[in-house]
CSV table of C-alpha atoms and ligand atoms in Angstrom, one decimal:
chain,number,residue,atom,x,y,z
A,1,MET,CA,17.1,-10.0,-35.4
A,2,VAL,CA,15.0,-7.5,-37.4
A,3,VAL,CA,14.2,-3.9,-36.8
A,4,LYS,CA,11.2,-2.6,-38.5
A,5,GLU,CA,8.2,-0.2,-38.4
A,6,LYS,CA,5.7,-0.9,-35.5
A,7,TYR,CA,2.2,-2.0,-36.1
A,8,TRP,CA,-0.5,-3.4,-33.9
A,9,ALA,CA,-1.0,-7.1,-34.6
A,10,PRO,CA,-1.0,-9.0,-31.2
A,11,ARG,CA,-0.6,-12.7,-32.0
A,12,GLY,CA,0.5,-15.7,-29.7
A,13,ARG,CA,1.6,-15.6,-26.2
A,14,GLY,CA,3.9,-13.9,-23.8
A,15,VAL,CA,5.9,-10.7,-24.6
A,16,TRP,CA,6.4,-12.1,-28.1
A,17,ARG,CA,2.6,-11.6,-28.8
A,18,TYR,CA,3.6,-7.9,-29.3
A,19,ALA,CA,6.5,-8.8,-31.7
A,20,SER,CA,5.1,-6.2,-34.3
A,21,MET,CA,5.6,-3.4,-31.6
A,22,LEU,CA,9.1,-4.7,-30.6
A,23,PRO,CA,12.5,-4.3,-32.1
A,24,LEU,CA,12.9,-8.1,-32.3
A,25,ILE,CA,10.7,-10.7,-33.8
A,26,ASP,CA,11.2,-13.4,-31.3
A,27,GLY,CA,13.7,-14.9,-28.9
A,28,VAL,CA,14.2,-16.5,-25.4
A,29,SER,CA,10.8,-17.0,-23.6
A,30,LEU,CA,9.6,-18.6,-20.5
A,31,GLY,CA,6.0,-17.5,-21.2
A,32,GLU,CA,6.4,-14.3,-19.4
A,33,GLY,CA,3.6,-11.6,-19.5
A,34,GLN,CA,-0.1,-12.3,-19.9
A,35,THR,CA,-0.4,-11.7,-16.2
A,36,PRO,CA,-3.8,-11.3,-14.5
A,37,LEU,CA,-5.5,-7.9,-14.4
A,38,VAL,CA,-7.8,-8.3,-11.4
A,39,LYS,CA,-10.7,-6.0,-10.3
A,40,SER,CA,-9.8,-5.0,-6.8
A,41,SER,CA,-12.5,-5.0,-4.0
A,42,LEU,CA,-10.5,-2.3,-2.2
A,43,ASN,CA,-11.6,0.7,-4.2
A,44,GLY,CA,-14.2,1.5,-7.0
A,45,GLY,CA,-12.2,1.7,-10.2
A,46,LEU,CA,-9.1,0.0,-9.0
A,47,TYR,CA,-7.4,-2.9,-11.0
A,48,ILE,CA,-4.5,-4.8,-10.0
A,49,LYS,CA,-2.0,-5.8,-12.7
A,50,PHE,CA,-0.3,-8.8,-10.9
A,51,GLU,CA,3.2,-9.1,-12.1
A,52,GLY,CA,4.0,-11.6,-9.5
A,53,ALA,CA,2.3,-14.2,-11.9
A,54,ASN,CA,5.3,-13.9,-14.2
A,55,PRO,CA,7.6,-17.1,-14.4
A,56,THR,CA,10.1,-16.0,-11.8
A,57,GLY,CA,7.6,-13.8,-9.8
A,58,SER,CA,8.2,-10.3,-11.0
A,59,PHE,CA,7.8,-8.0,-13.9
A,60,LYS,CA,11.5,-8.2,-14.7
A,61,ASP,CA,10.8,-11.4,-16.8
A,62,ARG,CA,9.2,-9.2,-19.6
A,63,GLY,CA,12.5,-7.4,-20.0
A,64,MET,CA,14.9,-10.3,-19.6
A,65,ALA,CA,13.1,-12.0,-22.5
A,66,LEU,CA,14.4,-9.4,-24.8
A,67,GLY,CA,17.7,-8.5,-22.9
A,68,VAL,CA,19.0,-12.0,-22.8
A,69,THR,CA,17.9,-12.6,-26.5
A,70,VAL,CA,20.2,-9.6,-27.5
A,71,ALA,CA,23.0,-10.8,-25.2
A,72,LYS,CA,22.9,-14.2,-26.8
A,73,GLU,CA,22.6,-12.9,-30.4
A,74,SER,CA,25.6,-10.5,-29.9
A,75,GLY,CA,27.6,-13.5,-28.9
A,76,ALA,CA,28.2,-12.8,-25.2
A,77,SER,CA,28.9,-15.7,-23.0
A,78,LYS,CA,28.3,-14.0,-19.7
A,79,VAL,CA,25.8,-11.5,-18.4
A,80,VAL,CA,25.9,-9.5,-15.3
A,81,VAL,CA,23.4,-7.5,-13.0
A,82,ALA,CA,23.5,-5.6,-9.8
A,83,SER,CA,20.1,-6.2,-8.0
A,84,THR,CA,18.0,-5.8,-5.0
A,85,GLY,CA,16.9,-9.4,-6.0
A,86,ASN,CA,14.2,-9.6,-8.6
A,87,THR,CA,16.4,-8.7,-11.6
A,88,ALA,CA,19.0,-11.4,-10.3
A,89,ALA,CA,16.4,-14.0,-10.1
A,90,SER,CA,15.0,-13.2,-13.5
A,91,ALA,CA,18.5,-12.8,-15.2
A,92,ALA,CA,19.5,-16.1,-13.6
A,93,ALA,CA,16.6,-18.0,-15.0
A,94,TYR,CA,16.7,-16.5,-18.5
A,95,ALA,CA,20.5,-16.9,-18.7
A,96,ALA,CA,20.1,-20.4,-17.7
A,97,ARG,CA,17.5,-20.9,-20.5
A,98,ALA,CA,19.9,-19.3,-23.0
A,99,GLY,CA,22.9,-21.2,-21.8
A,100,LEU,CA,24.7,-18.1,-20.6
A,101,LYS,CA,26.8,-17.6,-17.4
A,102,CYS,CA,25.2,-15.1,-15.1
A,103,TYR,CA,26.8,-13.0,-12.4
A,104,VAL,CA,24.5,-11.3,-9.9
A,105,VAL,CA,26.0,-8.6,-7.7
A,106,LEU,CA,24.0,-8.1,-4.6
A,107,PRO,CA,24.0,-5.9,-1.5
A,108,ARG,CA,24.8,-8.1,1.3
A,109,GLY,CA,22.0,-8.5,3.9
A,110,ASN,CA,19.6,-6.5,1.8
A,111,VAL,CA,18.1,-9.1,-0.5
A,112,ALA,CA,14.9,-11.1,0.4
A,113,ARG,CA,15.4,-14.8,0.8
A,114,GLY,CA,13.2,-16.0,-2.0
A,115,LYS,CA,15.2,-14.0,-4.5
A,116,LEU,CA,18.5,-15.3,-3.3
A,117,MET,CA,17.2,-18.9,-3.4
A,118,GLN,CA,15.9,-18.4,-6.9
A,119,ALA,CA,19.4,-16.9,-8.3
A,120,SER,CA,21.2,-19.8,-6.7
A,121,LEU,CA,18.8,-22.4,-8.0
A,122,HIS,CA,19.1,-21.2,-11.5
A,123,GLY,CA,22.8,-21.5,-11.2
A,124,ALA,CA,24.0,-17.8,-11.1
A,125,GLU,CA,27.2,-16.8,-9.4
A,126,LEU,CA,26.1,-14.8,-6.4
A,127,VAL,CA,28.5,-12.0,-5.5
A,128,MET,CA,27.9,-10.0,-2.3
A,129,VAL,CA,29.2,-6.6,-1.8
A,130,ASN,CA,29.4,-4.5,1.3
A,131,GLY,CA,26.9,-1.6,0.9
A,132,LEU,CA,23.5,-1.0,-0.7
A,133,PHE,CA,22.2,-1.6,-4.2
A,134,ASP,CA,23.7,1.8,-5.4
A,135,LYS,CA,27.2,0.4,-4.6
A,136,ALA,CA,26.5,-2.9,-6.4
A,137,LEU,CA,25.3,-1.0,-9.5
A,138,GLU,CA,28.4,1.3,-9.4
A,139,TYR,CA,30.6,-1.9,-9.4
A,140,VAL,CA,28.6,-3.4,-12.3
A,141,VAL,CA,28.6,-0.1,-14.4
A,142,THR,CA,32.4,0.4,-13.8
A,143,TYR,CA,33.7,-3.2,-13.9
A,144,GLY,CA,31.1,-5.6,-14.6
A,145,THR,CA,30.5,-4.2,-18.1
A,146,ARG,CA,34.1,-4.8,-19.1
A,147,TYR,CA,33.7,-8.6,-18.9
A,148,ALA,CA,30.0,-9.4,-19.2
A,149,TYR,CA,26.8,-8.1,-21.0
A,150,PRO,CA,24.9,-5.9,-18.5
A,151,LEU,CA,21.2,-6.6,-17.9
A,152,ASN,CA,20.3,-3.7,-15.6
A,153,SER,CA,17.6,-1.3,-16.7
A,154,PHE,CA,19.8,1.1,-18.3
A,155,ASN,CA,19.8,-1.6,-21.0
A,156,PRO,CA,17.2,-0.4,-23.5
A,157,TRP,CA,16.1,-3.8,-24.6
A,158,ARG,CA,14.9,-4.6,-21.1
A,159,LEU,CA,12.6,-1.6,-21.2
A,160,GLU,CA,11.3,-2.5,-24.6
A,161,GLY,CA,10.2,-5.8,-23.0
A,162,GLN,CA,8.7,-4.1,-19.9
A,163,LYS,CA,6.6,-1.8,-22.2
A,164,THR,CA,4.4,-4.8,-23.1
A,165,LEU,CA,2.5,-4.4,-19.8
A,166,ALA,CA,0.8,-1.3,-21.3
A,167,PHE,CA,-0.3,-3.4,-24.3
A,168,GLU,CA,-1.8,-6.1,-22.1
A,169,VAL,CA,-3.7,-3.5,-20.0
A,170,PHE,CA,-4.9,-1.9,-23.3
A,171,GLU,CA,-6.2,-5.2,-24.6
A,172,GLU,CA,-8.3,-5.7,-21.5
A,173,LEU,CA,-9.2,-2.4,-20.3
A,174,GLY,CA,-8.3,0.2,-23.0
A,175,CYS,CA,-6.3,3.2,-21.6
A,176,PRO,CA,-6.9,3.7,-17.9
A,177,ASP,CA,-7.0,7.2,-16.3
A,178,TYR,CA,-4.1,6.3,-13.9
A,179,VAL,CA,-1.2,3.7,-13.8
A,180,VAL,CA,0.4,3.5,-10.4
A,181,VAL,CA,3.9,2.0,-10.4
A,182,PRO,CA,6.4,1.4,-7.5
A,183,VAL,CA,9.8,3.0,-8.4
A,184,GLY,CA,13.2,2.0,-7.4
A,185,ASN,CA,15.8,2.3,-10.1
A,186,ALA,CA,13.1,4.1,-12.1
A,187,GLY,CA,13.1,2.1,-15.2
A,188,ASN,CA,9.8,0.4,-15.2
A,189,ILE,CA,7.6,3.5,-15.0
A,190,SER,CA,9.2,5.0,-18.2
A,191,ALA,CA,8.9,1.6,-20.0
A,192,ILE,CA,5.2,1.4,-19.2
A,193,TRP,CA,4.8,5.0,-20.4
A,194,LYS,CA,6.5,4.3,-23.7
A,195,GLY,CA,4.1,1.4,-24.3
A,196,PHE,CA,1.1,3.7,-23.9
A,197,LYS,CA,2.7,6.5,-25.9
A,198,GLU,CA,3.3,3.9,-28.8
A,199,LEU,CA,-0.4,3.0,-28.6
A,200,ALA,CA,-1.3,6.7,-28.9
A,201,GLU,CA,1.0,7.2,-31.8
A,202,LEU,CA,-0.9,4.5,-33.6
A,203,GLY,CA,-4.2,6.0,-32.8
A,204,LEU,CA,-5.2,3.4,-30.5
A,205,CYS,CA,-5.1,5.2,-27.1
A,206,ARG,CA,-6.8,8.5,-27.3
A,207,LYS,CA,-6.4,9.7,-23.8
A,208,LEU,CA,-3.0,8.6,-22.2
A,209,PRO,CA,-3.0,7.7,-18.6
A,210,LYS,CA,-1.4,9.7,-15.8
A,211,MET,CA,1.6,7.9,-14.5
A,212,ILE,CA,2.1,7.9,-10.7
A,213,GLY,CA,5.5,6.9,-9.2
A,214,VAL,CA,5.5,5.5,-5.8
A,215,GLN,CA,8.5,5.4,-3.5
A,216,ALA,CA,9.0,4.3,0.0
A,217,GLU,CA,9.3,7.2,2.3
A,218,GLY,CA,12.9,6.2,3.5
A,219,ALA,CA,14.0,5.8,-0.1
A,220,ALA,CA,12.2,8.5,-1.9
A,221,PRO,CA,14.7,10.8,-3.8
A,222,LEU,CA,12.1,11.3,-6.6
A,223,ALA,CA,9.1,11.9,-4.5
A,224,LYS,CA,11.0,14.3,-2.3
A,225,ALA,CA,12.3,16.2,-5.3
A,226,TRP,CA,8.8,16.3,-6.7
A,227,GLU,CA,7.4,17.6,-3.3
A,228,ARG,CA,10.1,20.4,-3.5
A,229,GLY,CA,9.2,21.3,-7.0
A,230,SER,CA,12.6,20.4,-8.1
A,231,ALA,CA,13.5,18.6,-11.4
A,232,THR,CA,16.7,17.1,-9.9
A,233,PRO,CA,16.7,14.7,-7.0
A,234,SER,CA,18.9,14.8,-4.1
A,235,PHE,CA,20.4,11.3,-3.8
A,236,ILE,CA,20.1,9.4,-0.4
A,237,ASP,CA,23.2,7.6,0.9
A,238,GLU,CA,21.3,5.3,3.3
A,239,PRO,CA,17.9,4.5,2.0
A,240,GLU,CA,15.7,2.6,4.4
A,241,THR,CA,12.5,0.6,3.9
A,242,VAL,CA,11.0,-2.7,4.5
A,243,ALA,CA,10.5,-2.8,0.8
A,244,THR,CA,14.0,-4.0,0.0
A,245,ALA,CA,13.4,-4.2,-3.8
A,246,ILE,CA,13.1,-0.4,-4.0
A,247,LYS,CA,15.6,0.5,-1.3
A,248,ILE,CA,17.6,2.6,-3.7
A,249,GLY,CA,18.9,6.0,-3.1
A,250,LYS,CA,20.4,6.9,-6.5
A,251,PRO,CA,17.9,5.7,-9.3
A,252,ILE,CA,19.9,5.4,-12.5
A,253,ASN,CA,17.0,6.1,-14.7
A,254,TRP,CA,15.8,9.2,-12.8
A,255,PRO,CA,15.7,11.6,-15.7
A,256,LYS,CA,13.5,9.2,-17.7
A,257,ALA,CA,11.2,8.8,-14.7
A,258,ILE,CA,10.8,12.5,-14.1
A,259,ALA,CA,10.1,13.1,-17.8
A,260,THR,CA,7.5,10.3,-17.8
A,261,VAL,CA,5.7,11.8,-14.8
A,262,LYS,CA,5.9,15.3,-16.2
A,263,GLU,CA,4.8,14.4,-19.8
A,264,SER,CA,1.9,12.3,-18.4
A,265,SER,CA,0.7,15.0,-16.0
A,266,GLY,CA,1.2,12.5,-13.2
A,267,PHE,CA,3.1,12.9,-10.0
A,268,PHE,CA,5.4,11.0,-7.5
A,269,ILE,CA,4.2,10.1,-4.0
A,270,ALA,CA,5.9,8.6,-1.0
A,271,VAL,CA,4.2,5.9,1.1
A,272,SER,CA,5.5,4.8,4.6
A,273,ASP,CA,6.5,1.3,5.6
A,274,GLY,CA,3.3,1.0,7.6
A,275,GLU,CA,1.1,2.0,4.8
A,276,ILE,CA,3.0,-0.5,2.5
A,277,LEU,CA,2.6,-3.4,5.0
A,278,LYS,CA,-1.1,-2.5,5.6
A,279,ALA,CA,-1.8,-2.5,1.9
A,280,GLN,CA,0.1,-5.8,1.5
A,281,LYS,CA,-2.2,-7.4,4.1
A,282,LEU,CA,-5.5,-5.8,2.7
A,283,LEU,CA,-4.6,-6.9,-0.9
A,284,ALA,CA,-3.8,-10.6,0.4
A,285,SER,CA,-6.8,-10.8,2.8
A,286,ARG,CA,-9.4,-9.1,0.6
A,287,ASP,CA,-8.3,-9.6,-2.9
A,288,GLY,CA,-6.5,-12.8,-2.5
A,289,ILE,CA,-3.3,-11.3,-4.1
A,290,GLY,CA,0.1,-11.9,-2.5
A,291,ALA,CA,2.4,-9.1,-3.1
A,292,GLU,CA,6.0,-8.5,-1.8
A,293,PRO,CA,6.2,-5.2,0.0
A,294,ALA,CA,7.5,-3.2,-3.0
A,295,GLY,CA,4.7,-4.6,-5.0
A,296,ALA,CA,2.2,-3.5,-2.6
A,297,ALA,CA,3.5,0.1,-2.6
A,298,SER,CA,1.3,0.9,-5.6
A,299,VAL,CA,-1.8,-0.2,-3.9
A,300,ALA,CA,-0.8,1.7,-0.7
A,301,ALA,CA,-0.6,4.7,-2.8
A,302,ALA,CA,-3.8,4.0,-4.8
A,303,LEU,CA,-5.7,3.6,-1.5
A,304,LYS,CA,-4.2,6.8,0.1
A,305,LEU,CA,-5.0,8.8,-3.0
A,306,ARG,CA,-8.6,7.7,-3.6
A,307,LEU,CA,-8.3,8.4,-7.3
A,308,SER,CA,-11.5,8.4,-9.3
A,309,GLY,CA,-11.7,6.8,-12.7
A,310,THR,CA,-10.0,3.7,-13.9
A,311,VAL,CA,-6.9,3.1,-11.9
A,312,VAL,CA,-4.3,0.3,-12.5
A,313,ALA,CA,-2.0,-0.5,-9.7
A,314,VAL,CA,1.1,-2.5,-10.9
A,315,VAL,CA,1.8,-5.1,-8.2
A,316,THR,CA,5.4,-5.8,-9.3
A,317,GLY,CA,6.5,-8.8,-7.4
A,318,HIS,CA,5.1,-12.0,-5.6
A,319,ALA,CA,4.8,-12.4,-1.9
A,320,LEU,CA,6.8,-15.5,-1.9
A,321,LYS,CA,9.9,-13.5,-2.8
A,322,ASP,CA,10.1,-12.1,0.7
A,323,PRO,CA,8.7,-14.6,3.3
A,324,ASP,CA,10.3,-12.8,6.1
A,325,ALA,CA,8.3,-9.7,5.6
A,326,VAL,CA,5.2,-11.5,6.9
A,327,GLU,CA,4.7,-12.6,10.5
A,328,ILE,CA,3.2,-16.1,10.6
A,329,SER,CA,0.8,-16.9,13.3
A,330,ALA,CA,-0.5,-20.5,14.0
A,331,LYS,CA,-2.6,-22.2,16.6
A,332,GLU,CA,-1.7,-25.5,18.1
A,333,VAL,CA,-4.0,-28.3,18.9
A,334,ARG,CA,-2.9,-31.3,21.0
A,335,ASN,CA,-5.7,-33.7,20.0
A,336,ALA,CA,-8.9,-34.1,17.9
A,337,ASP,CA,-11.1,-32.8,20.5
A,338,GLU,CA,-9.1,-29.5,20.6
A,339,LEU,CA,-9.3,-29.4,16.8
A,340,VAL,CA,-13.0,-29.9,16.8
A,341,GLU,CA,-13.5,-27.1,19.4
A,342,LEU,CA,-11.4,-24.8,17.3
A,343,LEU,CA,-13.2,-25.6,14.1
A,344,GLY,CA,-16.5,-25.0,15.9
A,345,GLN,CA,-15.6,-21.6,17.0
B,401,LIG,N1,9.0,-3.4,-7.6
B,401,LIG,C1,9.8,-4.5,-7.5
B,401,LIG,C2,9.3,-5.8,-6.9
B,401,LIG,C3,11.2,-4.6,-7.9
B,401,LIG,O1,11.9,-5.5,-7.8
B,401,LIG,C4,11.7,-3.3,-8.5
B,401,LIG,C5,13.0,-3.1,-8.8
B,401,LIG,C6,10.8,-2.2,-8.6
B,401,LIG,C7,9.5,-2.4,-8.2
B,401,LIG,C8,11.2,-0.9,-9.1
B,401,LIG,O2,11.4,-1.0,-10.6
B,401,LIG,O3,13.8,-0.1,-10.6
B,401,LIG,O4,12.3,-0.2,-12.6
B,401,LIG,O5,11.9,1.4,-10.8
B,401,LIG,N2,14.0,-3.9,-8.6
B,401,LIG,C9,15.4,-3.9,-9.1
B,401,LIG,C10,16.0,-5.3,-8.9
B,401,LIG,C11,16.1,-2.7,-8.7
B,401,LIG,O6,17.2,-5.3,-8.9
B,401,LIG,O7,15.4,-6.3,-8.8
B,401,LIG,P1,12.4,0.1,-11.2
């Protein structure tokens, strides 16, 4: 492990392409990062950064590459996370790769099926708690950290990995006018902002993007505080939204997220479940991109705001994560004639 001065020298693949901008030279990798940046047909300057194309289907893989590397190098044999599902899936896969035991503490009944399946497939120990994510995180902070290396987003190495999204956007598009990010526990938005700020410090990014944090209406402590003009959120005991990934009432990284939005002259906005599901459908049927509901929240906000200039909406997770969020309709044919009739319609 080497800590050194940062300089811009992208080389190779995945998050380790930006090793010269990271506190570590290399480490565990499943080929995370290098996700597609797709021009959307839904709005003029809108681009989709599709994080669902990461190895486990969410942006979490960027941070796990670094977090699990540090866990391994520091001699830990166990890692632990609280999760709404994606962190669990990612931690499970990267821990498996590094030969570490992984515990995932999950809110019973509030984790999408694909994510549970992944954590289980990769051999993590699934622990269900009664209560929501905030309770699971409280358990991990209070008890989990005594026995295992914690990989939630208060872990700074995770955020170092997640900042590489900014570097990838910069390489393809330069620095956009806006970056729209779904916010749950509020780590990712500040990680991406850190990436852009580092580009600016090196003189590469002359005009920094405005960061827009998107929350689901029923789980929007930061968007509500912003609306009130308050710098401190009122936490929500019973958050409610179809976007279970961001069903969080007490975001642990809230001070960083508020600082990000303020510093970047951005803002927070809430979108309804209806708007999220509509954006999910539009994105899938018009752009060919499958997002889980939380991932589509950024697109819902971008469409609602009709921002001008270059706008990057970060689609944080893949549609396959949450198959139950989509109603599946099918037609039945009983014979070849009926099939021919249907196809000819
Ligand atoms: N989008 C998706 C798909 C997520 O899984 C998460 C967070 C977020 C957005 C929000 O990111 O927490 O950095 O503000 N999921 C965490 C988890 C909480 O446990 O998987 P954030």
